[in-house]
PDB file of C-alpha atoms and ligand atoms in Angstrom:
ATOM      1  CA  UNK A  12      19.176 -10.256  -9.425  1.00 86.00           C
ATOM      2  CA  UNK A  13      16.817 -12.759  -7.995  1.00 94.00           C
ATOM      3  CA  UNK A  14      13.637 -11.577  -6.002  1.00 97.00           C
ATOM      4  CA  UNK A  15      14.959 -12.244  -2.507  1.00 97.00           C
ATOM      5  CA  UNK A  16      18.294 -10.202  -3.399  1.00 97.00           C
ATOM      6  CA  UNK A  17      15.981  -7.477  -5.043  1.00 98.00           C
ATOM      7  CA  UNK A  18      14.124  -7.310  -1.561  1.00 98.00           C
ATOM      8  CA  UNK A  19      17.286  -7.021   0.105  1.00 98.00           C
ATOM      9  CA  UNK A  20      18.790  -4.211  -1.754  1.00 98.00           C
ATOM     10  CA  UNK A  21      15.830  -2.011  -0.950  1.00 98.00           C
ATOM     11  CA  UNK A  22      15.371   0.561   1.611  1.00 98.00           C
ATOM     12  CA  UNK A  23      13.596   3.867   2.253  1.00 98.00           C
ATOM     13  CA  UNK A  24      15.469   6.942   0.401  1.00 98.00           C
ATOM     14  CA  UNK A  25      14.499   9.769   1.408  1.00 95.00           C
ATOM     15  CA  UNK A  26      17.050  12.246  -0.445  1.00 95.00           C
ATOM     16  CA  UNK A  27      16.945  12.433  -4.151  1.00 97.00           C
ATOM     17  CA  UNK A  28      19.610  13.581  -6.811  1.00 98.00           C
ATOM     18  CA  UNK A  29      18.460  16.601  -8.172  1.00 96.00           C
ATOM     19  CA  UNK A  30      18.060  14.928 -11.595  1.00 95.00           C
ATOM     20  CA  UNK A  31      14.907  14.092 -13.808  1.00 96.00           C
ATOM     21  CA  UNK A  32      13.910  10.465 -14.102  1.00 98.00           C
ATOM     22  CA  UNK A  33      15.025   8.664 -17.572  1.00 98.00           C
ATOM     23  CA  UNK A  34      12.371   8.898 -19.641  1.00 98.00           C
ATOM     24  CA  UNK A  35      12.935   4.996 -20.331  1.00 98.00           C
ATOM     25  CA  UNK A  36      12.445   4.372 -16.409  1.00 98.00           C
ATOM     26  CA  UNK A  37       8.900   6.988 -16.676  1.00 98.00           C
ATOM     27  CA  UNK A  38       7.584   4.836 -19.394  1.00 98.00           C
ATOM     28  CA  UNK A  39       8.062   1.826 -18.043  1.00 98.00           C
ATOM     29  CA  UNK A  40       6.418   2.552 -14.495  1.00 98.00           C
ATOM     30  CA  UNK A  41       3.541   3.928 -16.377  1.00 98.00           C
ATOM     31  CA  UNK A  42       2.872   0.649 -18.184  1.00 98.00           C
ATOM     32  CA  UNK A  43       3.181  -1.164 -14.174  1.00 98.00           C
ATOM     33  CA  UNK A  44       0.700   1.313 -13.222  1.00 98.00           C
ATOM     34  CA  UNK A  45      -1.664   0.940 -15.993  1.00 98.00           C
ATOM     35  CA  UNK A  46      -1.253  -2.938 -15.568  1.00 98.00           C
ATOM     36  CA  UNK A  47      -2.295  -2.409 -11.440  1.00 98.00           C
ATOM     37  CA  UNK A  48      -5.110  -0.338 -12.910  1.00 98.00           C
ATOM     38  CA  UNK A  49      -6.655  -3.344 -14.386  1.00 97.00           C
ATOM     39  CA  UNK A  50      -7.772  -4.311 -10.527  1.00 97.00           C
ATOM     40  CA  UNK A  51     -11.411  -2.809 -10.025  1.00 96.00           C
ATOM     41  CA  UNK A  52     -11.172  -0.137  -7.827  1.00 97.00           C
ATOM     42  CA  UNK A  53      -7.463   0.723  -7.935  1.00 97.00           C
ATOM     43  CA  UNK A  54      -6.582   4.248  -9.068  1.00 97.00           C
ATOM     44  CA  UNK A  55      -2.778   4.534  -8.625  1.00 97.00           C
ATOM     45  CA  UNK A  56      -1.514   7.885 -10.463  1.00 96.00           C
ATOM     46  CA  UNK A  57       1.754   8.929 -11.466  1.00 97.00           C
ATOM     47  CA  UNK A  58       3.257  12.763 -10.920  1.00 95.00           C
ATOM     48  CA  UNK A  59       6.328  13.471 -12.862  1.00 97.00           C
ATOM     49  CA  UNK A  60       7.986  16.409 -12.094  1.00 96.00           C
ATOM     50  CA  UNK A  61       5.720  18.281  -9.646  1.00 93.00           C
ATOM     51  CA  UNK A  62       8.214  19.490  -6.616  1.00 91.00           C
ATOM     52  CA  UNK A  63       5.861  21.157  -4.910  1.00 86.00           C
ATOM     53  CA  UNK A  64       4.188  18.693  -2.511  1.00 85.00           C
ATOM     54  CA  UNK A  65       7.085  17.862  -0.808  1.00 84.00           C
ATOM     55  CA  UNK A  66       8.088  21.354  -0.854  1.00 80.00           C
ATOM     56  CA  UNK A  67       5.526  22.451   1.869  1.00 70.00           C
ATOM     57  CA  UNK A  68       5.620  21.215   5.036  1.00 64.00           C
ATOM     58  CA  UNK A  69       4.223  17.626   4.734  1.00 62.00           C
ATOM     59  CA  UNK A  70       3.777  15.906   8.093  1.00 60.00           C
ATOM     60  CA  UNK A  71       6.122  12.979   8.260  1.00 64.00           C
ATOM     61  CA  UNK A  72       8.808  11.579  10.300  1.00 69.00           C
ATOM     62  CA  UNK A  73      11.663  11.708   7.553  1.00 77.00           C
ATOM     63  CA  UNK A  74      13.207  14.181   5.987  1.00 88.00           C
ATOM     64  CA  UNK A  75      12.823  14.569   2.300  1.00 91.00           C
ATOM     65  CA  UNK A  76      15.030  16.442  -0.202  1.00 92.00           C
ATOM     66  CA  UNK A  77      14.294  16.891  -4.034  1.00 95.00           C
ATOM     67  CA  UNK A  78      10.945  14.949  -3.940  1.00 94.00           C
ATOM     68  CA  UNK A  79       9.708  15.502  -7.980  1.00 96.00           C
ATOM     69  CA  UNK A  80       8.227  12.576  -8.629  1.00 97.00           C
ATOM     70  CA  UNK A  81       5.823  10.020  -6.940  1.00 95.00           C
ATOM     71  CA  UNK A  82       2.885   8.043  -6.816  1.00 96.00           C
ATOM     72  CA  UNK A  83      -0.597   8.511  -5.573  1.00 94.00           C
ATOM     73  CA  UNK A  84      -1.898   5.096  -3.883  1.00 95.00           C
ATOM     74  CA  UNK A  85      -5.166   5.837  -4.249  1.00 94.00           C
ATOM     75  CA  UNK A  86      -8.356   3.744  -4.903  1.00 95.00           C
ATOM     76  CA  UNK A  87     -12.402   3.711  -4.207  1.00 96.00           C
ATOM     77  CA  UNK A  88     -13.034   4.835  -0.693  1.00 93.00           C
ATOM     78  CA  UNK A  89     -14.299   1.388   0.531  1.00 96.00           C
ATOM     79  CA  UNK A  90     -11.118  -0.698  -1.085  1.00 96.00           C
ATOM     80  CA  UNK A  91      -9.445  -3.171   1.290  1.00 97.00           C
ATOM     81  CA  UNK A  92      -5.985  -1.155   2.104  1.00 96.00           C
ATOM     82  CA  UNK A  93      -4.254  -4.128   2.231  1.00 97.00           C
ATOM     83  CA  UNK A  94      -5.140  -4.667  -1.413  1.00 97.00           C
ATOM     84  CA  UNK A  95      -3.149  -1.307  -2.025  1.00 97.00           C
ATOM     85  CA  UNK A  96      -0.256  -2.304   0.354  1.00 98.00           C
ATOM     86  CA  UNK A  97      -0.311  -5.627  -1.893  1.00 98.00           C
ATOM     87  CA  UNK A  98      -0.148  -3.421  -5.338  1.00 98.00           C
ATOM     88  CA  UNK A  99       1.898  -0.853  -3.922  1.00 98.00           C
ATOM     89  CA  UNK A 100       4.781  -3.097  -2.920  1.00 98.00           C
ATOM     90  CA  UNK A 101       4.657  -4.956  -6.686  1.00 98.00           C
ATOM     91  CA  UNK A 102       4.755  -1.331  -7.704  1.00 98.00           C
ATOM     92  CA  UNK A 103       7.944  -0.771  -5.578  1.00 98.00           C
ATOM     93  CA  UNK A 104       9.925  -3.511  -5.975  1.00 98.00           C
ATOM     94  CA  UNK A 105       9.689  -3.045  -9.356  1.00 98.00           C
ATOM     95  CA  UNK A 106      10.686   0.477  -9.623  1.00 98.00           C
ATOM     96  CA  UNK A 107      13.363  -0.946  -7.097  1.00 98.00           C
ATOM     97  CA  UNK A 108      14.187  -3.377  -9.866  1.00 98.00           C
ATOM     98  CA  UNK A 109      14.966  -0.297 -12.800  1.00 98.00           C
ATOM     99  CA  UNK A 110      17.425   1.110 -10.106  1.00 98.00           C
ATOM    100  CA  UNK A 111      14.458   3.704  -9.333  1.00 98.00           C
ATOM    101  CA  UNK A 112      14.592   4.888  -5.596  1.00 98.00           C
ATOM    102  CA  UNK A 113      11.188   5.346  -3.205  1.00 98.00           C
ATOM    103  CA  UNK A 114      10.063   5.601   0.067  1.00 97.00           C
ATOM    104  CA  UNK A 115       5.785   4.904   1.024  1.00 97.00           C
ATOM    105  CA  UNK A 116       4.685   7.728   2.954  1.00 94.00           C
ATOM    106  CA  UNK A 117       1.850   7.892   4.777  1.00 90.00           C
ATOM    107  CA  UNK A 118       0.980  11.047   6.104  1.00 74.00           C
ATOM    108  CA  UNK A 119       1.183  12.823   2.688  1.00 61.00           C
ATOM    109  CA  UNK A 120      -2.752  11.961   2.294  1.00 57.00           C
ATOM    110  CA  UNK A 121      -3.601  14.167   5.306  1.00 63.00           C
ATOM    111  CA  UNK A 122      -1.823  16.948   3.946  1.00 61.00           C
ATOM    112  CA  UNK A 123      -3.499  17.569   0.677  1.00 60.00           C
ATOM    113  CA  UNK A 124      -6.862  16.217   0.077  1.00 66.00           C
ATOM    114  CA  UNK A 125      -7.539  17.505  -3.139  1.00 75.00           C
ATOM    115  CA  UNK A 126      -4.884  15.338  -4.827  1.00 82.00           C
ATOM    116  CA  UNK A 127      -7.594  12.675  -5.624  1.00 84.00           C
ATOM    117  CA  UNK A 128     -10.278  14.919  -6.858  1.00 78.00           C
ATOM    118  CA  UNK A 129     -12.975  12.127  -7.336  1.00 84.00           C
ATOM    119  CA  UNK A 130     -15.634  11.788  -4.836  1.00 84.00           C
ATOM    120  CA  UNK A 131     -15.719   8.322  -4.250  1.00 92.00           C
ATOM    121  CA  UNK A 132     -12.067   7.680  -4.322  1.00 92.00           C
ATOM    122  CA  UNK A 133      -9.649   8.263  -1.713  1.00 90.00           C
ATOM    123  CA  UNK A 134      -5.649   8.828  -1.169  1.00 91.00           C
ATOM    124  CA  UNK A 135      -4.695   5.974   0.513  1.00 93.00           C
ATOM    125  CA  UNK A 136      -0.346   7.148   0.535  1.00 94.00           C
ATOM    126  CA  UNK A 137       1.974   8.027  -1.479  1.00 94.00           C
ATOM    127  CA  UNK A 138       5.613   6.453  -2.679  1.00 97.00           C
ATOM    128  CA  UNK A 139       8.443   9.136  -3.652  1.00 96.00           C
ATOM    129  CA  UNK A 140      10.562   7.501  -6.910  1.00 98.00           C
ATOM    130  CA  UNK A 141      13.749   8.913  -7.720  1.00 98.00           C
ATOM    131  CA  UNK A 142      17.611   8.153  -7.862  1.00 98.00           C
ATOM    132  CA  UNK A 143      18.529   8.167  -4.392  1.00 98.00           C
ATOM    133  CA  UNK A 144      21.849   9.993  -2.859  1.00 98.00           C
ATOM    134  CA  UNK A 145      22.727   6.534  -1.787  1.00 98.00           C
ATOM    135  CA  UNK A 146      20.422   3.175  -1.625  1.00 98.00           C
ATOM    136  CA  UNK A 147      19.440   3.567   1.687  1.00 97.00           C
ATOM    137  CA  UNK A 148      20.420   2.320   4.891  1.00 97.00           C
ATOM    138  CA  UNK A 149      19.171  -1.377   6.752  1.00 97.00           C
ATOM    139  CA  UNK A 150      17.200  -0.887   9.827  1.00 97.00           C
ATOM    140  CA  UNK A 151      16.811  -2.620  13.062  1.00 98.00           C
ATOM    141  CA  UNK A 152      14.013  -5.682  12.527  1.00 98.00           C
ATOM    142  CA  UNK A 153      11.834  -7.863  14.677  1.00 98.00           C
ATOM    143  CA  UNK A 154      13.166 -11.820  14.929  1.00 98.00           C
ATOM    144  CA  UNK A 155      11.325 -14.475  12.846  1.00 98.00           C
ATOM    145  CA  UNK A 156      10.084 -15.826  16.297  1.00 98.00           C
ATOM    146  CA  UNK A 157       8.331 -12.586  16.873  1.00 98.00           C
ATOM    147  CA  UNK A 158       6.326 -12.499  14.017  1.00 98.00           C
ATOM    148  CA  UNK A 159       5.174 -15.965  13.157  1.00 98.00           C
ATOM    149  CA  UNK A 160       2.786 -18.928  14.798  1.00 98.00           C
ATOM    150  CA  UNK A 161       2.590 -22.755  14.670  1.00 98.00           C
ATOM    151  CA  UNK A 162       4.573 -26.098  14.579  1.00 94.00           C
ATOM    152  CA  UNK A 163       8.345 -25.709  14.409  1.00 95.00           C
ATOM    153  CA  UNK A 164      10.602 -26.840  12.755  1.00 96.00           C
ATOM    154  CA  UNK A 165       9.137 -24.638  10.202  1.00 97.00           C
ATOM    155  CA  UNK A 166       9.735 -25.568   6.532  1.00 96.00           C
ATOM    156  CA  UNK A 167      12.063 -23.398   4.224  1.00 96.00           C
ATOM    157  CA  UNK A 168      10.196 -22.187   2.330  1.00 96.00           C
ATOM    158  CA  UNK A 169       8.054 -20.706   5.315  1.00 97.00           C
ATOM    159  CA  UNK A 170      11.271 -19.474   6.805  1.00 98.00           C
ATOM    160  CA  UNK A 171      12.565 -17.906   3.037  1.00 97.00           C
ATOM    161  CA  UNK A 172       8.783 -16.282   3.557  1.00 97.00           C
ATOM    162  CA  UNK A 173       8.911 -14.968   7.005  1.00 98.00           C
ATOM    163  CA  UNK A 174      12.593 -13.437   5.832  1.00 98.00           C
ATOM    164  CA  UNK A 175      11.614 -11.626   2.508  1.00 98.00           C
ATOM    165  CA  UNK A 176       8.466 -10.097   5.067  1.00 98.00           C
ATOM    166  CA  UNK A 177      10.611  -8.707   7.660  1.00 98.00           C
ATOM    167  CA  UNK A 178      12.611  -6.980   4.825  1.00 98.00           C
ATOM    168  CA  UNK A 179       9.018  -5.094   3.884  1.00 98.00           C
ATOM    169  CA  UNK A 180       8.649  -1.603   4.720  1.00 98.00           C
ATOM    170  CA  UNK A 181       6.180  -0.992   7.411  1.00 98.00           C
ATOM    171  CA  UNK A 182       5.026   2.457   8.704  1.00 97.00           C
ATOM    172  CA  UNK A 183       7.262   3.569  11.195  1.00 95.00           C
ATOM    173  CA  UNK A 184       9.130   0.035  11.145  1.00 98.00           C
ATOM    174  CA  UNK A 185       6.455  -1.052  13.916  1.00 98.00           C
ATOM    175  CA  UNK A 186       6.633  -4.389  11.972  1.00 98.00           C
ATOM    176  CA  UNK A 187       2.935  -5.258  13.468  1.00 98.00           C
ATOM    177  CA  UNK A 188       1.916  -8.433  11.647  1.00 98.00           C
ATOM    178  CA  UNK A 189       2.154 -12.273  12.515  1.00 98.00           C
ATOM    179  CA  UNK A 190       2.470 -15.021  10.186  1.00 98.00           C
ATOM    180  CA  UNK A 191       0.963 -17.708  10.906  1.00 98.00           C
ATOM    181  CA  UNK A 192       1.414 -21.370   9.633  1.00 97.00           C
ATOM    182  CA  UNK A 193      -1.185 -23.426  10.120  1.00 96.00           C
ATOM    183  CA  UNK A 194      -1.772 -27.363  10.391  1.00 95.00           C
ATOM    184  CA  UNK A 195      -3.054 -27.738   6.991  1.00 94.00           C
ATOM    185  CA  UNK A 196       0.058 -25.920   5.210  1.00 93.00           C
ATOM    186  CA  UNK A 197      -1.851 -22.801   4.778  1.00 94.00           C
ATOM    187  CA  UNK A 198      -0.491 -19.668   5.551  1.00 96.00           C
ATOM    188  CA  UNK A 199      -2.226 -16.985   7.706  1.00 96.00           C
ATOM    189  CA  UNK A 200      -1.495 -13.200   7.663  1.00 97.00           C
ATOM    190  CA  UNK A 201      -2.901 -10.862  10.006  1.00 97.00           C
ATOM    191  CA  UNK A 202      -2.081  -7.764  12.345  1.00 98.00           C
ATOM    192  CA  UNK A 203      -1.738  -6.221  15.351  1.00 97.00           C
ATOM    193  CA  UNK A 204      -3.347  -2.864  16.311  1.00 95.00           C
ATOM    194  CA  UNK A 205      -1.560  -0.048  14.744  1.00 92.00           C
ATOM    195  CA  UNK A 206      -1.220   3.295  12.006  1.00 92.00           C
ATOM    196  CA  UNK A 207      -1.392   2.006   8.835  1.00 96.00           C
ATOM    197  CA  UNK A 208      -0.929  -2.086   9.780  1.00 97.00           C
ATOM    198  CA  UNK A 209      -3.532  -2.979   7.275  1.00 98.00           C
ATOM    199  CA  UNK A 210      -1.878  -1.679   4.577  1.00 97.00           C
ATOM    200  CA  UNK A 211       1.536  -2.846   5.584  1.00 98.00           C
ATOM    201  CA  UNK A 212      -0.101  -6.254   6.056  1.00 98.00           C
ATOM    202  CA  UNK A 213      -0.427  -5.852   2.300  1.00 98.00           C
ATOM    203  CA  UNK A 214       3.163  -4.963   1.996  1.00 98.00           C
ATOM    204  CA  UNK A 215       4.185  -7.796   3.661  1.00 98.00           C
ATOM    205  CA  UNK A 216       2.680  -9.892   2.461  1.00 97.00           C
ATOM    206  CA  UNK A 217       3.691  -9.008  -0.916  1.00 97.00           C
ATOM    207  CA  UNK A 218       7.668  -9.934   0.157  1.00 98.00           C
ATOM    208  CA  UNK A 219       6.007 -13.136   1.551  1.00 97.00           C
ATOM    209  CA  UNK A 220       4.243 -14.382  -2.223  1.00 96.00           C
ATOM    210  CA  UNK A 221       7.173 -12.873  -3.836  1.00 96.00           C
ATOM    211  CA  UNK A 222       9.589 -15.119  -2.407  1.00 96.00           C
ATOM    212  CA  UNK A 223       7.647 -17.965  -2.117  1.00 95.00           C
ATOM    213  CA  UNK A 224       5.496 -18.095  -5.499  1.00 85.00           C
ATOM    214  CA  UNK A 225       2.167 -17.175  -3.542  1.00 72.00           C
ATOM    215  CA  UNK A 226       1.814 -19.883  -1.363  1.00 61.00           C
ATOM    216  CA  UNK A 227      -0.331 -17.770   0.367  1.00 58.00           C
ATOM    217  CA  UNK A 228      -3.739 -17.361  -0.541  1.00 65.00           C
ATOM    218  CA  UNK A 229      -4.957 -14.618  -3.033  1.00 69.00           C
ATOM    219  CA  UNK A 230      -5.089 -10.794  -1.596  1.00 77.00           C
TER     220      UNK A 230
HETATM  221  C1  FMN B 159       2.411   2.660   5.107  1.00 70.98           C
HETATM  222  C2  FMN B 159       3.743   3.332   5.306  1.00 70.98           C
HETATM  223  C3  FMN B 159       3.792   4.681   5.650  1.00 70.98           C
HETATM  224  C4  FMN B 159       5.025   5.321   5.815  1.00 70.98           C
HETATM  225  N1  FMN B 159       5.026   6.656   6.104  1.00 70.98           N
HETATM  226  C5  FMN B 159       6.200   7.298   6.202  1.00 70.98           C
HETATM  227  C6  FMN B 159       6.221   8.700   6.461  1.00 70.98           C
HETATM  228  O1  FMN B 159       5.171   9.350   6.588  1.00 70.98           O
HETATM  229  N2  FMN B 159       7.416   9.318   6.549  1.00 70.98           N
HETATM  230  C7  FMN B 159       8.598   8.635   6.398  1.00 70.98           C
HETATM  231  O2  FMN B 159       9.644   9.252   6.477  1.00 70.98           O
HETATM  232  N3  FMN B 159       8.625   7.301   6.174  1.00 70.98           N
HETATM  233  C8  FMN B 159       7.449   6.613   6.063  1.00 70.98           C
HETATM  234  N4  FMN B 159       7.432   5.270   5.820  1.00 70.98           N
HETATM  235  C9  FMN B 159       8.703   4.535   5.652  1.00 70.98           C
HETATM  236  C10 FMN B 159       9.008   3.696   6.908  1.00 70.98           C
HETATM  237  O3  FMN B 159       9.436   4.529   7.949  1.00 70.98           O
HETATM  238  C11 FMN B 159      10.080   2.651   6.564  1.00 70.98           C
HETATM  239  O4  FMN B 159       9.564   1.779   5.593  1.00 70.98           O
HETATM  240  C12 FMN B 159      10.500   1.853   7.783  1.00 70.98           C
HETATM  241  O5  FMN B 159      11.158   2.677   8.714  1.00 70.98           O
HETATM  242  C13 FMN B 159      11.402   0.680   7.430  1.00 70.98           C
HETATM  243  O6  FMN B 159      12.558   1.097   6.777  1.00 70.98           O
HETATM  244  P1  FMN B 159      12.914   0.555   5.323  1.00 70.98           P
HETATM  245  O7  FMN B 159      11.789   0.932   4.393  1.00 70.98           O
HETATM  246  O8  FMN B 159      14.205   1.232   4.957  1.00 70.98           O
HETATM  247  O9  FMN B 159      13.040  -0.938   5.399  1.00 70.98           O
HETATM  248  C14 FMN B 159       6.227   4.587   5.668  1.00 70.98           C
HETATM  249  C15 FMN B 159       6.168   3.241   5.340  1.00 70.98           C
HETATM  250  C16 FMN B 159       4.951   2.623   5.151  1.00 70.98           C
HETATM  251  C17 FMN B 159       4.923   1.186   4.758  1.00 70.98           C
END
């Protein structure tokens, strides 16, 4: 599967078989963690097997079922949360890639603060993994016009871009970042006002370097 179908195929699951993840699929999202590690000041953590936390009432939106597994975003309190939206997302897509299921959740870092015990790190969200009831369902999205600036026609590659972002996952879909391509080729991201936009910024932008071999510049 190439990297734009890979994006496609992915949604939010929220409802998990009631199954433990192969232990081929555990190793191999341990090595992509310890691999995001290497960044200075990233802290991601993997829970295997540890129902609880979604057991008690966390304060989200969705509904969750059979939550045993996820990840803790976490990183040093100052970090740049797109940075962690950027790593995340690689994270995501390439559970998404093993046929592992997820959804980012936000709240969950309000809920339980002693999940990153270390003082100067912080909980930034979490992403549930598991093997989904079904793959998810597409969602209503904003138009390519609503998200991007500068001179049309744009190129394809821009366009390819702009598509793979408004396939990201973005806190409540409020899909709050614009694109912009400027003069000089370059490629601008930035956001509007909104829960969590930073970090989707990060997400998105993700889809957008993904797609197009990062001709972005470096998060
Ligand atoms: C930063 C972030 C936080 C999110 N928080 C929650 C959450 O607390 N509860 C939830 O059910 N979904 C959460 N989501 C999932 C979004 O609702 C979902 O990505 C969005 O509706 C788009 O749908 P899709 O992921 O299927 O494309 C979050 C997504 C992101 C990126």
């Amino acid at each position: 599967m190439d990297d734009f179908a890979l994006i496609k195929s992915r949604h939010s699951v929220r409802i998990y078989k009631d199954r433990p993840l192969k232990e081929a699929h555990k190793k191999a999202l341990e090595e992509k963690v310890e691999d995001l590690n290497q960044r200075e000041g990233v802290h991601f953590r993997l829970v295997w097997e540890e129902p609880k936390l979604f057991k008690q009432r966390v304060p989200s939106y969705g509904q969750f079922k059979n939550v045993h597994n996820y990840l803790l975003v976490a990183g040093d309190k100052d970090m740049d949360p797109m940075v962690l939206g950027y790593l995340g997302e690689d994270f995501l897509l390439y559970a998404q890639s093993l046929g592992v299921n997820s959804c980012w959740v936000g709240m969950a870092r309000f809920f339980n603060k002693n999940l990153v015990q270390e003082k100067e790190q912080k909980l930034f969200a979490v992403i549930t993994l598991g093997y989904g009831i079904n793959g998810g369902n597409p969602r209503p999205s904003k138009s390519l016009d609503q998200v991007t600036q500068g001179k049309k026609p744009y190129p394809d590659w821009f366009i390819k871009g702009v598509e793979a972002s408004l396939l990201a996952p973005t806190a409540r879909n409020q899909q709050k970042f614009v694109i912009t391509l400027k003069d000089d080729g370059q490629v601008d991201f930035h956001h509007k006002r909104g829960f969590f936009a930073r970090l989707d910024l990060g997400i998105v932008k993700y889809h957008f370097d993904l797609v197009t071999k990062s001709k972005g510049d470096e998060v």
